[in-house]
Amino acid sequence: MKYLLCGSCSHANPLKSEYLTFCDQCGKKLPNTFSDWRKLHPMGSFPEYQQTVGISIKEKKPGRTVSWVKRQLQPANKGKVIIFFTLVVALLATAGTLFGKRAVFTLLYAKVPKSYLYSSWQTATIGRQALEISTPVKLWIHDQPMDRETAQVTEYAKSYRNEEGGGIRITVNMYSYFENVANTLDNAKEDSRHTMEQEDLSDIHAQTVPVLVSGIQGQLEEGNYLYQGGIRLAFQHLVVVKGANRWEIRIHYRDDDPIGPQVAQRVLKSVKIK
């Protein structure tokens, strides 16, 4: 087959007729039409014109993979194709169940950058019951709706947290309870564990030690847990209680991250109750 190339869009037009004048693709007049060629070659025939002006285009042979796929899609091989893809889907589902969740969480939960240990941090005083804290990431207001039971005993609540990413999550919660509400470190520990259970955390391992922050009694709970069955995270929860007020600093990071606990300790050491 011979073709006549369009001078405007380079479309290859099949040279089947001596009356081919306009491009099939863009509709513009073609160069070297048979009528134009005959003006220079009055005795020339259309076959001669085809051989002289027309060009040949080699058809691309399908690759081995394409040829194999076409053969497999023939009616005689439909049964084999169905069985093959059924097995592939089953294998992918099994692999996804066993390894996919772990891989996804590993990507979502990056490790804490080592630069946090050397960069300058932000120091902020936040909340009505003022708390001073230094962090490598900015804390933003992150108030969350409370359940009905908690809201009935809480006079004031405020929450701050950094944005997602950065390998670490720092949350600061501050509460003021009504005078007739019990507000002790034991109550705080029970509330913390209840919150963790609601967040689809399992296999929790932790230990608690007493601490003093600005001369106020508190406790630090450290440990790790399995998050949604996909990745093990470590945490450090600092709780300080004074009268009707409670301050909580929650820090979470990957359990296999050596930088995470160093950053967490620096954050906790910076905490001051005003």
PDB file of C-alpha atoms in Angstrom:
ATOM      1  CA  MET A   1       0.000   0.000   0.000  1.00  0.00           C
ATOM      2  CA  LYS A   2       1.212   3.454  -0.955  1.00  0.00           C
ATOM      3  CA  TYR A   3       0.395   6.619   0.983  1.00  0.00           C
ATOM      4  CA  LEU A   4       0.418  10.359   0.355  1.00  0.00           C
ATOM      5  CA  LEU A   5       1.575  12.436   3.315  1.00  0.00           C
ATOM      6  CA  CYS A   6      -0.347  15.593   4.228  1.00  0.00           C
ATOM      7  CA  GLY A   7       1.846  18.688   4.278  1.00  0.00           C
ATOM      8  CA  SER A   8      -0.180  20.172   7.161  1.00  0.00           C
ATOM      9  CA  CYS A   9      -0.758  17.377   9.669  1.00  0.00           C
ATOM     10  CA  SER A  10       1.555  14.641   8.273  1.00  0.00           C
ATOM     11  CA  HIS A  11      -1.320  12.184   8.126  1.00  0.00           C
ATOM     12  CA  ALA A  12      -0.680   9.237   5.785  1.00  0.00           C
ATOM     13  CA  ASN A  13      -3.561   9.043   3.326  1.00  0.00           C
ATOM     14  CA  PRO A  14      -4.026   5.708   1.474  1.00  0.00           C
ATOM     15  CA  LEU A  15      -3.285   6.338  -2.212  1.00  0.00           C
ATOM     16  CA  LYS A  16      -6.146   4.243  -3.610  1.00  0.00           C
ATOM     17  CA  SER A  17      -7.632   6.662  -6.133  1.00  0.00           C
ATOM     18  CA  GLU A  18      -6.355   9.173  -8.639  1.00  0.00           C
ATOM     19  CA  TYR A  19      -8.975  11.564  -7.270  1.00  0.00           C
ATOM     20  CA  LEU A  20      -7.411  11.824  -3.807  1.00  0.00           C
ATOM     21  CA  THR A  21      -7.105  15.592  -3.290  1.00  0.00           C
ATOM     22  CA  PHE A  22      -7.808  16.443   0.364  1.00  0.00           C
ATOM     23  CA  CYS A  23      -6.423  15.000   3.612  1.00  0.00           C
ATOM     24  CA  ASP A  24      -8.696  12.540   5.370  1.00  0.00           C
ATOM     25  CA  GLN A  25      -7.495  13.882   8.727  1.00  0.00           C
ATOM     26  CA  CYS A  26      -7.499  17.680   8.493  1.00  0.00           C
ATOM     27  CA  GLY A  27      -9.289  18.278   5.167  1.00  0.00           C
ATOM     28  CA  LYS A  28      -6.564  20.448   3.676  1.00  0.00           C
ATOM     29  CA  LYS A  29      -5.345  20.069   0.076  1.00  0.00           C
ATOM     30  CA  LEU A  30      -2.621  17.496  -0.352  1.00  0.00           C
ATOM     31  CA  PRO A  31       0.672  18.225  -2.140  1.00  0.00           C
ATOM     32  CA  ASN A  32       1.640  16.277  -5.272  1.00  0.00           C
ATOM     33  CA  THR A  33      -1.876  15.128  -6.157  1.00  0.00           C
ATOM     34  CA  PHE A  34      -2.277  12.990  -9.277  1.00  0.00           C
ATOM     35  CA  SER A  35      -3.648  15.968 -11.259  1.00  0.00           C
ATOM     36  CA  ASP A  36      -0.644  18.086 -10.273  1.00  0.00           C
ATOM     37  CA  TRP A  37       1.748  15.278 -11.132  1.00  0.00           C
ATOM     38  CA  ARG A  38       0.116  14.733 -14.569  1.00  0.00           C
ATOM     39  CA  LYS A  39       0.865  18.334 -15.526  1.00  0.00           C
ATOM     40  CA  LEU A  40       4.556  17.444 -15.392  1.00  0.00           C
ATOM     41  CA  HIS A  41       4.082  13.892 -16.676  1.00  0.00           C
ATOM     42  CA  PRO A  42       1.297  14.019 -19.336  1.00  0.00           C
ATOM     43  CA  MET A  43       1.893  10.435 -20.410  1.00  0.00           C
ATOM     44  CA  GLY A  44       2.210   9.034 -16.864  1.00  0.00           C
ATOM     45  CA  SER A  45      -0.245   6.518 -15.467  1.00  0.00           C
ATOM     46  CA  PHE A  46      -1.715   6.246 -11.972  1.00  0.00           C
ATOM     47  CA  PRO A  47       0.391   3.169 -11.078  1.00  0.00           C
ATOM     48  CA  GLU A  48       3.501   5.096 -12.112  1.00  0.00           C
ATOM     49  CA  TYR A  49       2.325   8.023  -9.988  1.00  0.00           C
ATOM     50  CA  GLN A  50       1.825   5.699  -7.021  1.00  0.00           C
ATOM     51  CA  GLN A  51       5.335   4.299  -7.316  1.00  0.00           C
ATOM     52  CA  THR A  52       6.925   7.721  -7.871  1.00  0.00           C
ATOM     53  CA  VAL A  53       5.117   9.918  -5.332  1.00  0.00           C
ATOM     54  CA  GLY A  54       3.600   7.503  -2.851  1.00  0.00           C
ATOM     55  CA  ILE A  55       5.469   6.277   0.206  1.00  0.00           C
ATOM     56  CA  SER A  56       5.387   2.914   1.945  1.00  0.00           C
ATOM     57  CA  ILE A  57       4.753   2.567   5.672  1.00  0.00           C
ATOM     58  CA  LYS A  58       5.947  -0.512   7.468  1.00  0.00           C
ATOM     59  CA  GLU A  59       3.349  -1.958   9.798  1.00  0.00           C
ATOM     60  CA  LYS A  60       4.617  -2.519  13.302  1.00  0.00           C
ATOM     61  CA  LYS A  61       4.604  -6.130  14.283  1.00  0.00           C
ATOM     62  CA  PRO A  62       2.955  -6.740  17.630  1.00  0.00           C
ATOM     63  CA  GLY A  63       5.360  -7.579  20.442  1.00  0.00           C
ATOM     64  CA  ARG A  64       5.583 -11.009  21.940  1.00  0.00           C
ATOM     65  CA  THR A  65       3.563  -9.977  24.960  1.00  0.00           C
ATOM     66  CA  VAL A  66       0.757  -8.530  22.832  1.00  0.00           C
ATOM     67  CA  SER A  67       0.696 -11.603  20.635  1.00  0.00           C
ATOM     68  CA  TRP A  68       0.550 -13.857  23.693  1.00  0.00           C
ATOM     69  CA  VAL A  69      -2.327 -11.855  25.190  1.00  0.00           C
ATOM     70  CA  LYS A  70      -4.273 -12.015  21.915  1.00  0.00           C
ATOM     71  CA  ARG A  71      -3.818 -15.763  21.753  1.00  0.00           C
ATOM     72  CA  GLN A  72      -5.001 -16.163  25.328  1.00  0.00           C
ATOM     73  CA  LEU A  73      -8.107 -14.087  24.681  1.00  0.00           C
ATOM     74  CA  GLN A  74      -9.270 -16.357  21.890  1.00  0.00           C
ATOM     75  CA  PRO A  75     -12.541 -18.185  22.674  1.00  0.00           C
ATOM     76  CA  ALA A  76     -10.773 -21.544  22.971  1.00  0.00           C
ATOM     77  CA  ASN A  77      -8.627 -20.236  25.862  1.00  0.00           C
ATOM     78  CA  LYS A  78     -11.306 -18.397  27.868  1.00  0.00           C
ATOM     79  CA  GLY A  79     -11.422 -21.077  30.541  1.00  0.00           C
ATOM     80  CA  LYS A  80      -7.688 -20.873  31.134  1.00  0.00           C
ATOM     81  CA  VAL A  81      -7.853 -17.073  31.352  1.00  0.00           C
ATOM     82  CA  ILE A  82     -10.616 -17.152  33.972  1.00  0.00           C
ATOM     83  CA  ILE A  83      -8.708 -19.644  36.123  1.00  0.00           C
ATOM     84  CA  PHE A  84      -5.474 -17.640  35.774  1.00  0.00           C
ATOM     85  CA  PHE A  85      -6.993 -14.338  36.858  1.00  0.00           C
ATOM     86  CA  THR A  86      -8.914 -15.986  39.687  1.00  0.00           C
ATOM     87  CA  LEU A  87      -5.645 -17.323  41.077  1.00  0.00           C
ATOM     88  CA  VAL A  88      -3.942 -13.930  40.660  1.00  0.00           C
ATOM     89  CA  VAL A  89      -6.738 -12.118  42.525  1.00  0.00           C
ATOM     90  CA  ALA A  90      -6.660 -14.704  45.312  1.00  0.00           C
ATOM     91  CA  LEU A  91      -2.879 -14.358  45.693  1.00  0.00           C
ATOM     92  CA  LEU A  92      -3.070 -10.567  45.724  1.00  0.00           C
ATOM     93  CA  ALA A  93      -5.812 -10.623  48.323  1.00  0.00           C
ATOM     94  CA  THR A  94      -3.792 -12.950  50.531  1.00  0.00           C
ATOM     95  CA  ALA A  95      -0.618 -10.899  50.131  1.00  0.00           C
ATOM     96  CA  GLY A  96      -2.518  -7.691  50.808  1.00  0.00           C
ATOM     97  CA  THR A  97      -3.979  -9.099  54.008  1.00  0.00           C
ATOM     98  CA  LEU A  98      -0.632 -10.337  55.280  1.00  0.00           C
ATOM     99  CA  PHE A  99       1.743  -7.636  54.106  1.00  0.00           C
ATOM    100  CA  GLY A 100      -0.259  -4.790  52.557  1.00  0.00           C
ATOM    101  CA  LYS A 101      -1.444  -3.173  55.763  1.00  0.00           C
ATOM    102  CA  ARG A 102       2.054  -3.172  57.232  1.00  0.00           C
ATOM    103  CA  ALA A 103       3.513  -1.665  54.034  1.00  0.00           C
ATOM    104  CA  VAL A 104       0.854   1.054  53.852  1.00  0.00           C
ATOM    105  CA  PHE A 105       1.293   2.095  57.481  1.00  0.00           C
ATOM    106  CA  THR A 106       5.076   2.087  57.125  1.00  0.00           C
ATOM    107  CA  LEU A 107       4.734   4.575  54.267  1.00  0.00           C
ATOM    108  CA  LEU A 108       2.191   6.738  56.096  1.00  0.00           C
ATOM    109  CA  TYR A 109       4.146   6.843  59.346  1.00  0.00           C
ATOM    110  CA  ALA A 110       7.575   8.174  58.479  1.00  0.00           C
ATOM    111  CA  LYS A 111      10.356   8.315  61.043  1.00  0.00           C
ATOM    112  CA  VAL A 112      11.164  11.555  62.847  1.00  0.00           C
ATOM    113  CA  PRO A 113      13.744  13.622  60.915  1.00  0.00           C
ATOM    114  CA  LYS A 114      17.119  13.747  62.657  1.00  0.00           C
ATOM    115  CA  SER A 115      17.242  17.480  61.918  1.00  0.00           C
ATOM    116  CA  TYR A 116      14.658  17.999  64.705  1.00  0.00           C
ATOM    117  CA  LEU A 117      17.437  17.366  67.215  1.00  0.00           C
ATOM    118  CA  TYR A 118      19.485  20.320  65.973  1.00  0.00           C
ATOM    119  CA  SER A 119      16.983  22.829  64.592  1.00  0.00           C
ATOM    120  CA  SER A 120      15.570  25.729  66.600  1.00  0.00           C
ATOM    121  CA  TRP A 121      12.191  24.949  68.163  1.00  0.00           C
ATOM    122  CA  GLN A 122       9.075  27.040  68.698  1.00  0.00           C
ATOM    123  CA  THR A 123       8.141  27.929  72.263  1.00  0.00           C
ATOM    124  CA  ALA A 124       4.507  28.793  72.907  1.00  0.00           C
ATOM    125  CA  THR A 125       2.323  29.578  75.900  1.00  0.00           C
ATOM    126  CA  ILE A 126      -1.162  28.241  75.275  1.00  0.00           C
ATOM    127  CA  GLY A 127      -4.505  27.719  76.978  1.00  0.00           C
ATOM    128  CA  ARG A 128      -6.490  29.446  79.699  1.00  0.00           C
ATOM    129  CA  GLN A 129      -4.621  27.389  82.297  1.00  0.00           C
ATOM    130  CA  ALA A 130      -1.389  28.555  80.683  1.00  0.00           C
ATOM    131  CA  LEU A 131       1.138  25.924  79.673  1.00  0.00           C
ATOM    132  CA  GLU A 132       4.511  26.651  78.072  1.00  0.00           C
ATOM    133  CA  ILE A 133       5.933  24.089  75.664  1.00  0.00           C
ATOM    134  CA  SER A 134       8.693  23.920  73.030  1.00  0.00           C
ATOM    135  CA  THR A 135       8.197  21.783  69.909  1.00  0.00           C
ATOM    136  CA  PRO A 136       9.942  21.208  66.561  1.00  0.00           C
ATOM    137  CA  VAL A 137       6.570  21.592  64.804  1.00  0.00           C
ATOM    138  CA  LYS A 138       3.855  24.207  65.153  1.00  0.00           C
ATOM    139  CA  LEU A 139       0.838  23.308  67.275  1.00  0.00           C
ATOM    140  CA  TRP A 140      -2.587  24.300  65.971  1.00  0.00           C
ATOM    141  CA  ILE A 141      -5.967  24.386  67.701  1.00  0.00           C
ATOM    142  CA  HIS A 142      -7.464  20.929  67.350  1.00  0.00           C
ATOM    143  CA  ASP A 143     -10.624  20.952  69.468  1.00  0.00           C
ATOM    144  CA  GLN A 144     -12.693  17.772  69.201  1.00  0.00           C
ATOM    145  CA  PRO A 145     -16.333  17.206  70.196  1.00  0.00           C
ATOM    146  CA  MET A 146     -16.680  15.497  73.572  1.00  0.00           C
ATOM    147  CA  ASP A 147     -19.124  12.756  74.375  1.00  0.00           C
ATOM    148  CA  ARG A 148     -22.175  13.754  76.366  1.00  0.00           C
ATOM    149  CA  GLU A 149     -20.946  12.332  79.666  1.00  0.00           C
ATOM    150  CA  THR A 150     -17.597  14.153  79.506  1.00  0.00           C
ATOM    151  CA  ALA A 151     -19.165  17.416  78.362  1.00  0.00           C
ATOM    152  CA  GLN A 152     -21.493  17.443  81.386  1.00  0.00           C
ATOM    153  CA  VAL A 153     -18.583  17.470  83.876  1.00  0.00           C
ATOM    154  CA  THR A 154     -16.202  19.732  81.913  1.00  0.00           C
ATOM    155  CA  GLU A 155     -16.265  23.497  82.377  1.00  0.00           C
ATOM    156  CA  TYR A 156     -13.494  24.249  79.877  1.00  0.00           C
ATOM    157  CA  ALA A 157     -11.515  22.223  77.310  1.00  0.00           C
ATOM    158  CA  LYS A 158      -8.889  23.117  74.749  1.00  0.00           C
ATOM    159  CA  SER A 159      -6.754  20.953  72.472  1.00  0.00           C
ATOM    160  CA  TYR A 160      -3.723  21.659  70.287  1.00  0.00           C
ATOM    161  CA  ARG A 161      -1.920  19.376  67.830  1.00  0.00           C
ATOM    162  CA  ASN A 162       0.617  19.540  65.024  1.00  0.00           C
ATOM    163  CA  GLU A 163      -0.383  18.833  61.449  1.00  0.00           C
ATOM    164  CA  GLU A 164      -0.044  15.307  60.025  1.00  0.00           C
ATOM    165  CA  GLY A 165       3.425  14.260  58.895  1.00  0.00           C
ATOM    166  CA  GLY A 166       6.862  14.841  60.307  1.00  0.00           C
ATOM    167  CA  GLY A 167       7.010  11.399  61.893  1.00  0.00           C
ATOM    168  CA  ILE A 168       5.633  12.565  65.242  1.00  0.00           C
ATOM    169  CA  ARG A 169       2.252  13.574  66.647  1.00  0.00           C
ATOM    170  CA  ILE A 170       2.194  15.977  69.575  1.00  0.00           C
ATOM    171  CA  THR A 171      -1.131  16.701  71.258  1.00  0.00           C
ATOM    172  CA  VAL A 172      -1.739  19.083  74.167  1.00  0.00           C
ATOM    173  CA  ASN A 173      -5.073  18.825  76.008  1.00  0.00           C
ATOM    174  CA  MET A 174      -6.223  21.114  78.815  1.00  0.00           C
ATOM    175  CA  TYR A 175      -9.340  20.668  80.924  1.00  0.00           C
ATOM    176  CA  SER A 176     -11.077  22.428  83.784  1.00  0.00           C
ATOM    177  CA  TYR A 177     -13.724  20.356  85.561  1.00  0.00           C
ATOM    178  CA  PHE A 178     -16.584  21.449  87.757  1.00  0.00           C
ATOM    179  CA  GLU A 179     -15.753  21.555  91.484  1.00  0.00           C
ATOM    180  CA  ASN A 180     -17.816  18.479  92.357  1.00  0.00           C
ATOM    181  CA  VAL A 181     -15.968  16.302  89.797  1.00  0.00           C
ATOM    182  CA  ALA A 182     -13.158  13.990  90.924  1.00  0.00           C
ATOM    183  CA  ASN A 183      -9.960  14.982  89.111  1.00  0.00           C
ATOM    184  CA  THR A 184      -7.024  12.798  90.163  1.00  0.00           C
ATOM    185  CA  LEU A 185      -4.050  11.193  88.461  1.00  0.00           C
ATOM    186  CA  ASP A 186      -5.798   7.819  88.698  1.00  0.00           C
ATOM    187  CA  ASN A 187      -8.843   9.245  86.931  1.00  0.00           C
ATOM    188  CA  ALA A 188      -6.546  10.708  84.265  1.00  0.00           C
ATOM    189  CA  LYS A 189      -4.879   7.327  83.695  1.00  0.00           C
ATOM    190  CA  GLU A 190      -8.269   5.583  83.311  1.00  0.00           C
ATOM    191  CA  ASP A 191      -9.457   8.253  80.866  1.00  0.00           C
ATOM    192  CA  SER A 192      -6.237   7.914  78.854  1.00  0.00           C
ATOM    193  CA  ARG A 193      -6.583   4.138  78.564  1.00  0.00           C
ATOM    194  CA  HIS A 194     -10.267   4.472  77.586  1.00  0.00           C
ATOM    195  CA  THR A 195      -9.302   6.921  74.828  1.00  0.00           C
ATOM    196  CA  MET A 196      -6.648   4.575  73.459  1.00  0.00           C
ATOM    197  CA  GLU A 197      -9.069   1.658  73.343  1.00  0.00           C
ATOM    198  CA  GLN A 198     -11.555   3.748  71.365  1.00  0.00           C
ATOM    199  CA  GLU A 199      -8.880   4.569  68.749  1.00  0.00           C
ATOM    200  CA  ASP A 200      -8.511   0.938  67.613  1.00  0.00           C
ATOM    201  CA  LEU A 201      -5.290   0.392  69.549  1.00  0.00           C
ATOM    202  CA  SER A 202      -4.418  -3.083  70.827  1.00  0.00           C
ATOM    203  CA  ASP A 203      -1.634  -5.050  72.529  1.00  0.00           C
ATOM    204  CA  ILE A 204      -0.783  -2.056  74.725  1.00  0.00           C
ATOM    205  CA  HIS A 205       2.350  -2.260  76.869  1.00  0.00           C
ATOM    206  CA  ALA A 206       3.066   0.623  79.243  1.00  0.00           C
ATOM    207  CA  GLN A 207       4.574   1.660  82.558  1.00  0.00           C
ATOM    208  CA  THR A 208       3.900   4.739  84.654  1.00  0.00           C
ATOM    209  CA  VAL A 209       6.306   6.810  86.764  1.00  0.00           C
ATOM    210  CA  PRO A 210       5.564   9.825  89.011  1.00  0.00           C
ATOM    211  CA  VAL A 211       6.973  13.208  87.953  1.00  0.00           C
ATOM    212  CA  LEU A 212       6.942  16.852  89.040  1.00  0.00           C
ATOM    213  CA  VAL A 213       6.252  19.655  86.584  1.00  0.00           C
ATOM    214  CA  SER A 214       6.663  23.203  87.907  1.00  0.00           C
ATOM    215  CA  GLY A 215       6.268  21.765  91.427  1.00  0.00           C
ATOM    216  CA  ILE A 216       2.940  20.095  90.535  1.00  0.00           C
ATOM    217  CA  GLN A 217       2.417  16.358  90.878  1.00  0.00           C
ATOM    218  CA  GLY A 218       2.051  14.421  87.632  1.00  0.00           C
ATOM    219  CA  GLN A 219       2.714  11.077  85.994  1.00  0.00           C
ATOM    220  CA  LEU A 220       4.442   9.948  82.813  1.00  0.00           C
ATOM    221  CA  GLU A 221       3.162   6.860  81.027  1.00  0.00           C
ATOM    222  CA  GLU A 222       5.485   5.329  78.421  1.00  0.00           C
ATOM    223  CA  GLY A 223       4.889   2.325  76.182  1.00  0.00           C
ATOM    224  CA  ASN A 224       3.844   1.073  72.785  1.00  0.00           C
ATOM    225  CA  TYR A 225       0.805  -0.412  71.053  1.00  0.00           C
ATOM    226  CA  LEU A 226      -0.343  -1.973  67.806  1.00  0.00           C
ATOM    227  CA  TYR A 227      -2.259   0.512  65.672  1.00  0.00           C
ATOM    228  CA  GLN A 228      -5.113  -1.023  63.639  1.00  0.00           C
ATOM    229  CA  GLY A 229      -3.175  -4.272  63.472  1.00  0.00           C
ATOM    230  CA  GLY A 230      -0.719  -2.705  61.027  1.00  0.00           C
ATOM    231  CA  ILE A 231       2.148  -0.924  62.774  1.00  0.00           C
ATOM    232  CA  ARG A 232       3.589  -0.647  66.269  1.00  0.00           C
ATOM    233  CA  LEU A 233       3.782   2.887  67.617  1.00  0.00           C
ATOM    234  CA  ALA A 234       5.407   4.176  70.789  1.00  0.00           C
ATOM    235  CA  PHE A 235       3.915   6.825  73.036  1.00  0.00           C
ATOM    236  CA  GLN A 236       4.724   9.081  75.983  1.00  0.00           C
ATOM    237  CA  HIS A 237       1.789  10.582  77.881  1.00  0.00           C
ATOM    238  CA  LEU A 238       2.439  13.249  80.498  1.00  0.00           C
ATOM    239  CA  VAL A 239      -0.460  14.185  82.796  1.00  0.00           C
ATOM    240  CA  VAL A 240      -0.397  16.922  85.447  1.00  0.00           C
ATOM    241  CA  VAL A 241      -3.297  17.577  87.810  1.00  0.00           C
ATOM    242  CA  LYS A 242      -3.914  20.533  90.107  1.00  0.00           C
ATOM    243  CA  GLY A 243      -7.306  21.053  91.703  1.00  0.00           C
ATOM    244  CA  ALA A 244      -9.945  21.093  88.964  1.00  0.00           C
ATOM    245  CA  ASN A 245      -7.379  21.539  86.189  1.00  0.00           C
ATOM    246  CA  ARG A 246      -5.695  18.840  84.114  1.00  0.00           C
ATOM    247  CA  TRP A 247      -2.931  19.128  81.521  1.00  0.00           C
ATOM    248  CA  GLU A 248      -2.070  16.313  79.089  1.00  0.00           C
ATOM    249  CA  ILE A 249       0.789  16.073  76.607  1.00  0.00           C
ATOM    250  CA  ARG A 250       0.546  13.053  74.291  1.00  0.00           C
ATOM    251  CA  ILE A 251       3.424  12.189  71.956  1.00  0.00           C
ATOM    252  CA  HIS A 252       3.307   9.310  69.449  1.00  0.00           C
ATOM    253  CA  TYR A 253       5.937   8.036  66.984  1.00  0.00           C
ATOM    254  CA  ARG A 254       7.098   4.789  65.382  1.00  0.00           C
ATOM    255  CA  ASP A 255       8.335   2.230  67.874  1.00  0.00           C
ATOM    256  CA  ASP A 256      11.371   1.413  65.692  1.00  0.00           C
ATOM    257  CA  ASP A 257      12.425   5.080  65.438  1.00  0.00           C
ATOM    258  CA  PRO A 258      15.525   5.939  67.558  1.00  0.00           C
ATOM    259  CA  ILE A 259      15.020   9.700  67.072  1.00  0.00           C
ATOM    260  CA  GLY A 260      11.406   9.715  68.274  1.00  0.00           C
ATOM    261  CA  PRO A 261      12.081   9.193  72.004  1.00  0.00           C
ATOM    262  CA  GLN A 262      14.875  11.791  71.993  1.00  0.00           C
ATOM    263  CA  VAL A 263      12.566  14.423  70.521  1.00  0.00           C
ATOM    264  CA  ALA A 264       9.761  13.410  72.887  1.00  0.00           C
ATOM    265  CA  GLN A 265      11.994  13.779  75.947  1.00  0.00           C
ATOM    266  CA  ARG A 266      13.095  17.246  74.864  1.00  0.00           C
ATOM    267  CA  VAL A 267       9.474  18.293  74.395  1.00  0.00           C
ATOM    268  CA  LEU A 268       8.434  16.987  77.822  1.00  0.00           C
ATOM    269  CA  LYS A 269      11.376  18.632  79.573  1.00  0.00           C
ATOM    270  CA  SER A 270      10.324  21.998  78.141  1.00  0.00           C
ATOM    271  CA  VAL A 271       6.837  21.858  79.695  1.00  0.00           C
ATOM    272  CA  LYS A 272       6.076  24.484  82.355  1.00  0.00           C
ATOM    273  CA  ILE A 273       2.780  25.183  84.073  1.00  0.00           C
ATOM    274  CA  LYS A 274       2.292  28.941  84.530  1.00  0.00           C
TER     275      LYS A 274
END
